[in-house]
Amino acid sequence: MAKTYTADQLVDLTRNRARLPDVAAQGSADSDVLEALNEAMFNELLPWVMGFREEYFVVTERVTLSANQKYVPLPIHAAGQKIRRLEFRTTSTSLAGNLSHISAKEAPDYDSQSGNPTAYYFEGNQHLVLVPQNATAGNLLDVSYFRTPGELVLVANTAVIQSVDSTTQVTATAALPSTFTSSLTYDIHSSQSGAAIRSQGLTVNTLGSNTITFNELIDGSVFGTHAVEVGDYICLAGEAAVPGLPRELHPVLAQSAAVLFMHNEQDTEALKNASAMLNRQLQQCKSLLDDRSEAQPKKIHGRGRLLWKQGSYSSWY
Amino acid sequence: MAIPQTLQRTARGLHSQFNPIYTAPEGAQLEVDNCVIDREGITSKRRGFDRYGDILTTGANALMDFMDTLIVLDGTTLKYDSDGAGTWISWSGTFNPPDANNKARFVEARSNLYFTTSVGIYKNDALTNSPVLAGMPKGLDMQLTLVNSGSGWFAADQQIGYRIVFTKTDANAFLIYGAPSERDTLVNPSAGTSDDVQVVFTLPDDVIAGDFYEIYRTQVSASETTDPGDRHLRVVRRELTSGDISTGTVTYTDVDDDSFLGQELYTNTTQETISQASTRPPFATDITLWKGHTWYANIKREHQIDIRLLSIPAVDDVFVITSGADVQTYTAKDVENIASGEFKRETSGTVAENLRNTAKSLIRVINRRSANTEYESDYISGVDDPPGKVLIRRIRTNQSAFSLTATTSTDWEPALPSSGSTVSSTDSGAKNVIAHSKFESPESVPTLNTDPVGSEQSEILRILPLRDSLIILKEEGVWRLSGESETNFVIKSLDPSTRLLAPETAVVLNNAVWCLSNQGIVRIDESGTAIVSRTIEPDINKILSFDSYKTLTHAVSYESERKYILWSQDSNAASYAKVGWVYNYLTQSWSLWTKNITNGLVLFETDKMFLSHANDKYILQERKTFATSNDDYRDEGLPATITIVSTTTNSDGRTVSLLTLNYVYAAETLSSGWLFEQGIWESGIASVTDNGSDSYTIELDQELSGVTTGACVLSTPITSRIRWVPEEAGNPTTSKHFTYAQVYMEENTATENRIGTFTNAVSDSEITNTITIEPDRGWGLTPWGLTPFGDHQAMQATPLRVPIPRQHQRAQTLSVIYTHAVAKENFNILSLGITVRPYSSRTVRTPA
């Protein structure tokens, strides 16, 4: 089984690939290498993986709408500030339907309708606009989006969960990092391949030397969250100790970062070799990432079929 | 595309002076610890030093070479190596160096050892004898009286003169003359008869039974008023008896007429003249031998003062000699009493006779009084001098001044006060003066044989002989004395810009003087001065910053090894020399040795270097067998006692010996790399566990089946470390990718090799790779194929190749370090190879 790399291990692997010293003056301190890894992850591998359209990185948040709410903020971790899908519910168990993505100029056509929103459009970088606006308080909106992987930080800046003491408290294996304060928000992610997000945006209730209690439930009982497990990492919001990529891509990530260093180093010969290796690795990984359900190929529903109609509540697929 | 290249670097020795990445030459090194570069371009391990003989009492203050035997000054006791194995036997006497700035120095001449001390030059003529003050004392006072009235050879109306000379024949059959006494004359008046002459003369303090006295006399003069002159002929030569010594005087009746007179006194005007009286060597801080003369530098004669008696003191008037707490009082009386210090005030003759005889009585009392062991006196009025002139002097040199006082000041010239020290002695010494002996007579140093050198304000620090010159090192510069004999000796300034800083660093090597000077370490020959420490000038300048470097820094000359070795402190806190800067003048390379050393000497006969350990109270002898077993390449062998013998399985899965032993040695800590020996059994020590209370458990490299409890020897390894200057591959500004370092050995004689690296880019300490080579354990014990068939040839050398650690691969410059610390292993490094690929002109990736 391929190894799952922590950020620390990736830093070391990157240095090995690029034959870099661990020295700030040479631009290859830990922070420098992490910066290169994150750049490679966000600019190279994240879009490359998303290009397979196999639902990597997709998460769903549930937003409770208020009466007459028109604007819904975009999830702050949405990659490319785009969303994957919107589902409108009147109750948690009652799916009203998918909202259609329309252009803003079509909104007046929908505004005339009354009742629950049936469509949305984007406005700027921050919002999507429900059309028509939500009428009834308590309606729900399930927002699916491509969550940007957490920015890689050294394990020392995170805490590894030793035990889950209650629905809100965990105990770390060692003292919590000094950067952890009660005023900040936290994410918890898995230590396994993909570093799946267990919970995010957690706020602190109490902060001990090596225990932390959150205001939110961490037992997975809240929609969009998953139960925290021993071995998971607690990180500052938006950070991660393990790259949010399939584990097979972890060495590729290090190679990609090494290529960046070779480029910066102006070592053209090494850059050429490193780039060739990166391309070879990417090619080889394609077969791993594509067609995630190999025995059951994705079923394609034509949008022009008879049952399809604008604004219907049927599924896209 | 930049192609990786392998750069080869040889050995050029220490180069701390030059810009290491621009101006240092190929092969320059920044560390060459405990190595030598005796073969061009090859760095080798230095030979070791082993404890030699018995432990000393306080440690050696000086080493000397006499009769091919090592002499040590152990505290204040001189000891000689009685059996060539370090069994020290003491010579009687206590000896201190001349002063705090100068150690005892020596020269071997006429088969004798001459050495400097705080009280003058001492000699020893045989290992089994003990040192004595060099030279023979001057003859002292005498009393001449007419005897055998009417039946002698000395007719009436004649005058005659006498002188006394003391001589000695030493164990090497070398005849030593002292200076003759002042001449004394006797008148046989016209009214007298033909008589014989009785001579009674005083024995100096340090003549001994077996020495000789020689009585010389002039021929009789034409009349009682005619001076007999100063041409003395020998009357008799006789050996002093213990009875003579006990009595303190010798009485001799001269019954032979002139026809029996023998050889001429050597100071006769027809011989050497009185100016060449063989006075003893002066106190000196340095001594050497050149052109058949023994030379003394920075000299002092005995403290002395001459006075003149102007009138006869009254009864009970006193004459006092004072030096500190030592007060000697001589009282004028009508009757001479030597034991009581009473001299006779003569009043029965003419004024001149009274003055003469009173002065001579005082002199006699001073010379013969047993309570006086400090002073001697002579009557020095000559033929044309007024009567009553007295010289008073110290018996030994380098003593404090003394002063004279008297009851009636006007009795003396200069007027002697009743108290105080306004009339005091002087020692006629001068720190800018050299003296030389007569030709091939080291102990005969006429007072006239002195020459000032340069300013009298500037001290002579050392004198050293070259083939055609005597180099004189003064505080003010370098002087050269040349010539072939006394008739044409010439002293000239050679280099006023070079000043010796540490006297003990000046030695002769390859017909040149080498020393630590204000110009660094210099080589001074007959044509001038050359700086030899230019390449390590920062290190030498550091020595000059230490408070005590002038006295603690010393040097050894090693002619057969072509080496100058300067031992110095390594820090200001060090109270003795800890490092030796070693220069081979043929390869022109510097290296550094580490050892706590106070003195060093290469013994002429064995041609081995001996060192005195600074804190182990042992003399160390260089291991120099040239044995193929590499036995030379380890330091001290230290005794230990095995208490438990067992075996264990080491990390390689082999069964090896595990020994528990007791061992004490404060100077070094037992560790891996040391060598274990018990009889024929020996092995390297792989690991050490300190059990406390001087007990250790050691794991050996192999199993030694014959080892038993009991005595064993642990030998300390020589830790060698070599660091080449940073490798910049021709351009220190470009970034490079270093991939491999290779050390090329002449032979695979070093089994545990460490190659470390660091770069300009990374401040991390050295990262080390260990390369282990299977040693040649002998036929059947070495794995098949690793050694030539039959193990009868040296193992073929394979390069010691290590990859550069990732941390050090990308940099502008790479430093490589080789270390080796296994006892009884040698190495000869032929070159260092570095594989490197320059790739970019960038020097730093991102700003720090």
PDB file of N, CA and C in Angstrom, chain B residues 184-255:
ATOM      1  N   ASP B 184     102.770  37.868  43.755  1.00  0.00           N
ATOM      2  CA  ASP B 184     103.286  38.352  45.039  1.00  0.00           C
ATOM      3  C   ASP B 184     104.813  38.283  44.951  1.00  0.00           C
ATOM      4  N   THR B 185     105.449  39.210  45.577  1.00  0.00           N
ATOM      5  CA  THR B 185     106.908  39.285  45.478  1.00  0.00           C
ATOM      6  C   THR B 185     107.530  39.193  46.859  1.00  0.00           C
ATOM      7  N   LEU B 186     108.766  38.760  46.830  1.00  0.00           N
ATOM      8  CA  LEU B 186     109.521  38.647  48.084  1.00  0.00           C
ATOM      9  C   LEU B 186     110.914  39.246  47.858  1.00  0.00           C
ATOM     10  N   VAL B 187     111.347  40.005  48.813  1.00  0.00           N
ATOM     11  CA  VAL B 187     112.652  40.655  48.736  1.00  0.00           C
ATOM     12  C   VAL B 187     113.608  39.982  49.711  1.00  0.00           C
ATOM     13  N   ASN B 188     114.773  39.599  49.200  1.00  0.00           N
ATOM     14  CA  ASN B 188     115.849  39.150  50.096  1.00  0.00           C
ATOM     15  C   ASN B 188     116.825  40.319  50.175  1.00  0.00           C
ATOM     16  N   PRO B 189     116.779  41.003  51.263  1.00  0.00           N
ATOM     17  CA  PRO B 189     117.538  42.269  51.336  1.00  0.00           C
ATOM     18  C   PRO B 189     119.041  42.050  51.184  1.00  0.00           C
ATOM     19  N   SER B 190     119.701  43.105  50.906  1.00  0.00           N
ATOM     20  CA  SER B 190     121.149  43.028  50.675  1.00  0.00           C
ATOM     21  C   SER B 190     121.886  42.529  51.901  1.00  0.00           C
ATOM     22  N   ALA B 191     121.264  42.727  53.038  1.00  0.00           N
ATOM     23  CA  ALA B 191     121.907  42.269  54.270  1.00  0.00           C
ATOM     24  C   ALA B 191     121.565  40.829  54.596  1.00  0.00           C
ATOM     25  N   GLY B 192     120.839  40.221  53.730  1.00  0.00           N
ATOM     26  CA  GLY B 192     120.362  38.873  54.031  1.00  0.00           C
ATOM     27  C   GLY B 192     121.343  37.791  53.626  1.00  0.00           C
ATOM     28  N   THR B 193     120.840  36.536  53.759  1.00  0.00           N
ATOM     29  CA  THR B 193     121.639  35.372  53.384  1.00  0.00           C
ATOM     30  C   THR B 193     120.933  34.636  52.255  1.00  0.00           C
ATOM     31  N   SER B 194     121.588  33.627  51.764  1.00  0.00           N
ATOM     32  CA  SER B 194     120.950  32.819  50.718  1.00  0.00           C
ATOM     33  C   SER B 194     119.977  31.847  51.373  1.00  0.00           C
ATOM     34  N   ASP B 195     118.763  32.042  51.069  1.00  0.00           N
ATOM     35  CA  ASP B 195     117.714  31.273  51.742  1.00  0.00           C
ATOM     36  C   ASP B 195     116.860  30.531  50.712  1.00  0.00           C
ATOM     37  N   ASP B 196     115.997  29.715  51.231  1.00  0.00           N
ATOM     38  CA  ASP B 196     114.913  29.174  50.422  1.00  0.00           C
ATOM     39  C   ASP B 196     113.671  30.024  50.672  1.00  0.00           C
ATOM     40  N   VAL B 197     112.616  29.718  49.940  1.00  0.00           N
ATOM     41  CA  VAL B 197     111.364  30.480  50.078  1.00  0.00           C
ATOM     42  C   VAL B 197     110.235  29.526  50.454  1.00  0.00           C
ATOM     43  N   GLN B 198     109.529  29.918  51.480  1.00  0.00           N
ATOM     44  CA  GLN B 198     108.326  29.144  51.838  1.00  0.00           C
ATOM     45  C   GLN B 198     107.106  29.863  51.281  1.00  0.00           C
ATOM     46  N   VAL B 199     106.308  29.095  50.598  1.00  0.00           N
ATOM     47  CA  VAL B 199     105.081  29.646  50.003  1.00  0.00           C
ATOM     48  C   VAL B 199     103.886  29.022  50.718  1.00  0.00           C
ATOM     49  N   VAL B 200     103.076  29.859  51.277  1.00  0.00           N
ATOM     50  CA  VAL B 200     101.817  29.405  51.881  1.00  0.00           C
ATOM     51  C   VAL B 200     100.677  30.090  51.117  1.00  0.00           C
ATOM     52  N   PHE B 201      99.838  29.314  50.518  1.00  0.00           N
ATOM     53  CA  PHE B 201      98.764  29.937  49.733  1.00  0.00           C
ATOM     54  C   PHE B 201      97.403  29.352  50.113  1.00  0.00           C
ATOM     55  N   THR B 202      96.416  30.157  49.882  1.00  0.00           N
ATOM     56  CA  THR B 202      95.041  29.813  50.261  1.00  0.00           C
ATOM     57  C   THR B 202      94.384  29.008  49.142  1.00  0.00           C
ATOM     58  N   LEU B 203      93.604  28.019  49.571  1.00  0.00           N
ATOM     59  CA  LEU B 203      92.844  27.232  48.594  1.00  0.00           C
ATOM     60  C   LEU B 203      91.453  27.838  48.409  1.00  0.00           C
ATOM     61  N   PRO B 204      91.070  28.007  47.180  1.00  0.00           N
ATOM     62  CA  PRO B 204      89.702  28.506  46.941  1.00  0.00           C
ATOM     63  C   PRO B 204      88.670  27.498  47.431  1.00  0.00           C
ATOM     64  N   ASP B 205      87.473  27.964  47.507  1.00  0.00           N
ATOM     65  CA  ASP B 205      86.403  27.122  48.055  1.00  0.00           C
ATOM     66  C   ASP B 205      86.176  25.833  47.284  1.00  0.00           C
ATOM     67  N   ASP B 206      86.206  25.923  45.968  1.00  0.00           N
ATOM     68  CA  ASP B 206      85.732  24.759  45.208  1.00  0.00           C
ATOM     69  C   ASP B 206      86.833  23.996  44.492  1.00  0.00           C
ATOM     70  N   VAL B 207      88.028  23.996  45.065  1.00  0.00           N
ATOM     71  CA  VAL B 207      88.986  22.981  44.603  1.00  0.00           C
ATOM     72  C   VAL B 207      88.789  21.760  45.484  1.00  0.00           C
ATOM     73  N   ILE B 208      89.085  20.642  44.900  1.00  0.00           N
ATOM     74  CA  ILE B 208      88.863  19.400  45.641  1.00  0.00           C
ATOM     75  C   ILE B 208      90.136  18.550  45.576  1.00  0.00           C
ATOM     76  N   ALA B 209      90.167  17.577  46.427  1.00  0.00           N
ATOM     77  CA  ALA B 209      91.291  16.642  46.397  1.00  0.00           C
ATOM     78  C   ALA B 209      91.361  16.003  45.028  1.00  0.00           C
ATOM     79  N   GLY B 210      92.566  15.934  44.504  1.00  0.00           N
ATOM     80  CA  GLY B 210      92.721  15.429  43.149  1.00  0.00           C
ATOM     81  C   GLY B 210      92.988  16.520  42.150  1.00  0.00           C
ATOM     82  N   ASP B 211      92.559  17.738  42.479  1.00  0.00           N
ATOM     83  CA  ASP B 211      92.945  18.879  41.651  1.00  0.00           C
ATOM     84  C   ASP B 211      94.445  19.126  41.865  1.00  0.00           C
ATOM     85  N   PHE B 212      94.952  20.006  41.082  1.00  0.00           N
ATOM     86  CA  PHE B 212      96.393  20.282  41.180  1.00  0.00           C
ATOM     87  C   PHE B 212      96.633  21.760  41.453  1.00  0.00           C
ATOM     88  N   TYR B 213      97.710  21.995  42.130  1.00  0.00           N
ATOM     89  CA  TYR B 213      98.191  23.375  42.184  1.00  0.00           C
ATOM     90  C   TYR B 213      99.532  23.417  41.491  1.00  0.00           C
ATOM     91  N   GLU B 214      99.804  24.533  40.902  1.00  0.00           N
ATOM     92  CA  GLU B 214     101.092  24.752  40.255  1.00  0.00           C
ATOM     93  C   GLU B 214     101.652  26.063  40.780  1.00  0.00           C
ATOM     94  N   ILE B 215     102.866  26.006  41.232  1.00  0.00           N
ATOM     95  CA  ILE B 215     103.529  27.198  41.733  1.00  0.00           C
ATOM     96  C   ILE B 215     104.522  27.669  40.679  1.00  0.00           C
ATOM     97  N   TYR B 216     104.379  28.906  40.330  1.00  0.00           N
ATOM     98  CA  TYR B 216     105.282  29.517  39.346  1.00  0.00           C
ATOM     99  C   TYR B 216     106.064  30.641  40.041  1.00  0.00           C
ATOM    100  N   ARG B 217     107.249  30.823  39.595  1.00  0.00           N
ATOM    101  CA  ARG B 217     107.997  31.961  40.126  1.00  0.00           C
ATOM    102  C   ARG B 217     108.840  32.576  39.020  1.00  0.00           C
ATOM    103  N   THR B 218     109.198  33.796  39.275  1.00  0.00           N
ATOM    104  CA  THR B 218     110.073  34.486  38.329  1.00  0.00           C
ATOM    105  C   THR B 218     111.509  34.072  38.604  1.00  0.00           C
ATOM    106  N   GLN B 219     112.332  34.457  37.727  1.00  0.00           N
ATOM    107  CA  GLN B 219     113.750  34.335  38.041  1.00  0.00           C
ATOM    108  C   GLN B 219     114.116  35.492  38.970  1.00  0.00           C
ATOM    109  N   VAL B 220     115.176  35.299  39.697  1.00  0.00           N
ATOM    110  CA  VAL B 220     115.549  36.344  40.665  1.00  0.00           C
ATOM    111  C   VAL B 220     115.954  37.603  39.919  1.00  0.00           C
ATOM    112  N   SER B 221     115.652  38.725  40.567  1.00  0.00           N
ATOM    113  CA  SER B 221     115.968  40.004  39.931  1.00  0.00           C
ATOM    114  C   SER B 221     117.420  40.381  40.212  1.00  0.00           C
ATOM    115  N   ALA B 222     117.827  41.431  39.589  1.00  0.00           N
ATOM    116  CA  ALA B 222     119.233  41.851  39.697  1.00  0.00           C
ATOM    117  C   ALA B 222     119.559  42.423  41.058  1.00  0.00           C
ATOM    118  N   SER B 223     118.581  42.980  41.706  1.00  0.00           N
ATOM    119  CA  SER B 223     118.830  43.565  43.024  1.00  0.00           C
ATOM    120  C   SER B 223     117.536  43.584  43.801  1.00  0.00           C
ATOM    121  N   GLU B 224     117.652  43.887  45.044  1.00  0.00           N
ATOM    122  CA  GLU B 224     116.451  43.888  45.874  1.00  0.00           C
ATOM    123  C   GLU B 224     115.466  44.974  45.477  1.00  0.00           C
ATOM    124  N   THR B 225     115.962  45.975  44.760  1.00  0.00           N
ATOM    125  CA  THR B 225     115.073  47.060  44.354  1.00  0.00           C
ATOM    126  C   THR B 225     114.592  46.890  42.915  1.00  0.00           C
ATOM    127  N   THR B 226     115.043  45.837  42.298  1.00  0.00           N
ATOM    128  CA  THR B 226     114.628  45.614  40.911  1.00  0.00           C
ATOM    129  C   THR B 226     113.448  44.647  40.873  1.00  0.00           C
ATOM    130  N   ASP B 227     112.417  45.090  40.162  1.00  0.00           N
ATOM    131  CA  ASP B 227     111.226  44.240  40.067  1.00  0.00           C
ATOM    132  C   ASP B 227     111.587  42.971  39.286  1.00  0.00           C
ATOM    133  N   PRO B 228     111.157  41.828  39.763  1.00  0.00           N
ATOM    134  CA  PRO B 228     111.524  40.571  39.091  1.00  0.00           C
ATOM    135  C   PRO B 228     110.760  40.340  37.795  1.00  0.00           C
ATOM    136  N   GLY B 229     109.821  41.184  37.459  1.00  0.00           N
ATOM    137  CA  GLY B 229     109.074  40.991  36.214  1.00  0.00           C
ATOM    138  C   GLY B 229     107.931  39.992  36.370  1.00  0.00           C
ATOM    139  N   ASP B 230     107.329  39.682  35.228  1.00  0.00           N
ATOM    140  CA  ASP B 230     106.132  38.818  35.292  1.00  0.00           C
ATOM    141  C   ASP B 230     106.308  37.566  34.451  1.00  0.00           C
ATOM    142  N   ARG B 231     107.515  37.182  34.167  1.00  0.00           N
ATOM    143  CA  ARG B 231     107.760  35.923  33.458  1.00  0.00           C
ATOM    144  C   ARG B 231     107.966  34.827  34.492  1.00  0.00           C
ATOM    145  N   HIS B 232     106.907  34.029  34.628  1.00  0.00           N
ATOM    146  CA  HIS B 232     106.906  33.000  35.659  1.00  0.00           C
ATOM    147  C   HIS B 232     107.162  31.638  35.053  1.00  0.00           C
ATOM    148  N   LEU B 233     107.941  30.869  35.788  1.00  0.00           N
ATOM    149  CA  LEU B 233     108.254  29.512  35.356  1.00  0.00           C
ATOM    150  C   LEU B 233     107.819  28.544  36.455  1.00  0.00           C
ATOM    151  N   ARG B 234     107.420  27.383  36.015  1.00  0.00           N
ATOM    152  CA  ARG B 234     106.825  26.469  36.995  1.00  0.00           C
ATOM    153  C   ARG B 234     107.874  25.907  37.943  1.00  0.00           C
ATOM    154  N   VAL B 235     107.492  26.009  39.221  1.00  0.00           N
ATOM    155  CA  VAL B 235     108.333  25.442  40.269  1.00  0.00           C
ATOM    156  C   VAL B 235     107.907  24.013  40.544  1.00  0.00           C
ATOM    157  N   VAL B 236     106.608  23.845  40.638  1.00  0.00           N
ATOM    158  CA  VAL B 236     106.118  22.533  41.004  1.00  0.00           C
ATOM    159  C   VAL B 236     104.652  22.403  40.594  1.00  0.00           C
ATOM    160  N   ARG B 237     104.255  21.192  40.313  1.00  0.00           N
ATOM    161  CA  ARG B 237     102.829  20.870  40.101  1.00  0.00           C
ATOM    162  C   ARG B 237     102.517  19.709  41.009  1.00  0.00           C
ATOM    163  N   ARG B 238     101.560  19.896  41.876  1.00  0.00           N
ATOM    164  CA  ARG B 238     101.241  18.844  42.828  1.00  0.00           C
ATOM    165  C   ARG B 238      99.736  18.688  42.972  1.00  0.00           C
ATOM    166  N   GLU B 239      99.398  17.489  43.347  1.00  0.00           N
ATOM    167  CA  GLU B 239      97.982  17.180  43.532  1.00  0.00           C
ATOM    168  C   GLU B 239      97.565  17.598  44.933  1.00  0.00           C
ATOM    169  N   LEU B 240      96.402  18.180  44.979  1.00  0.00           N
ATOM    170  CA  LEU B 240      95.862  18.558  46.285  1.00  0.00           C
ATOM    171  C   LEU B 240      95.367  17.314  47.007  1.00  0.00           C
ATOM    172  N   THR B 241      95.689  17.278  48.286  1.00  0.00           N
ATOM    173  CA  THR B 241      95.239  16.160  49.097  1.00  0.00           C
ATOM    174  C   THR B 241      94.027  16.570  49.902  1.00  0.00           C
ATOM    175  N   SER B 242      93.380  15.575  50.417  1.00  0.00           N
ATOM    176  CA  SER B 242      92.235  15.901  51.270  1.00  0.00           C
ATOM    177  C   SER B 242      92.685  16.667  52.502  1.00  0.00           C
ATOM    178  N   GLY B 243      93.922  16.395  52.909  1.00  0.00           N
ATOM    179  CA  GLY B 243      94.458  17.157  54.036  1.00  0.00           C
ATOM    180  C   GLY B 243      94.596  18.620  53.681  1.00  0.00           C
ATOM    181  N   ASP B 244      95.055  18.875  52.465  1.00  0.00           N
ATOM    182  CA  ASP B 244      95.161  20.270  52.017  1.00  0.00           C
ATOM    183  C   ASP B 244      93.797  20.933  52.040  1.00  0.00           C
ATOM    184  N   ILE B 245      92.842  20.192  51.523  1.00  0.00           N
ATOM    185  CA  ILE B 245      91.491  20.762  51.446  1.00  0.00           C
ATOM    186  C   ILE B 245      90.980  21.053  52.847  1.00  0.00           C
ATOM    187  N   SER B 246      91.260  20.135  53.744  1.00  0.00           N
ATOM    188  CA  SER B 246      90.803  20.327  55.115  1.00  0.00           C
ATOM    189  C   SER B 246      91.470  21.539  55.752  1.00  0.00           C
ATOM    190  N   THR B 247      92.734  21.686  55.498  1.00  0.00           N
ATOM    191  CA  THR B 247      93.471  22.805  56.083  1.00  0.00           C
ATOM    192  C   THR B 247      93.088  24.124  55.448  1.00  0.00           C
ATOM    193  N   GLY B 248      92.846  24.074  54.173  1.00  0.00           N
ATOM    194  CA  GLY B 248      92.463  25.299  53.468  1.00  0.00           C
ATOM    195  C   GLY B 248      93.656  26.056  52.936  1.00  0.00           C
ATOM    196  N   THR B 249      94.840  25.596  53.259  1.00  0.00           N
ATOM    197  CA  THR B 249      96.051  26.232  52.744  1.00  0.00           C
ATOM    198  C   THR B 249      97.042  25.135  52.374  1.00  0.00           C
ATOM    199  N   VAL B 250      98.005  25.551  51.556  1.00  0.00           N
ATOM    200  CA  VAL B 250      99.108  24.661  51.225  1.00  0.00           C
ATOM    201  C   VAL B 250     100.408  25.385  51.558  1.00  0.00           C
ATOM    202  N   THR B 251     101.299  24.673  52.178  1.00  0.00           N
ATOM    203  CA  THR B 251     102.613  25.238  52.477  1.00  0.00           C
ATOM    204  C   THR B 251     103.647  24.484  51.661  1.00  0.00           C
ATOM    205  N   TYR B 252     104.425  25.239  50.932  1.00  0.00           N
ATOM    206  CA  TYR B 252     105.439  24.617  50.067  1.00  0.00           C
ATOM    207  C   TYR B 252     106.744  25.378  50.219  1.00  0.00           C
ATOM    208  N   THR B 253     107.786  24.644  50.411  1.00  0.00           N
ATOM    209  CA  THR B 253     109.092  25.278  50.526  1.00  0.00           C
ATOM    210  C   THR B 253     109.822  25.113  49.208  1.00  0.00           C
ATOM    211  N   ASP B 254     110.118  26.240  48.642  1.00  0.00           N
ATOM    212  CA  ASP B 254     110.762  26.262  47.320  1.00  0.00           C
ATOM    213  C   ASP B 254     112.270  26.193  47.518  1.00  0.00           C
ATOM    214  N   VAL B 255     112.879  25.068  47.218  1.00  0.00           N
ATOM    215  CA  VAL B 255     114.300  24.850  47.502  1.00  0.00           C
ATOM    216  C   VAL B 255     115.129  24.748  46.228  1.00  0.00           C
TER     217      VAL B 255
END
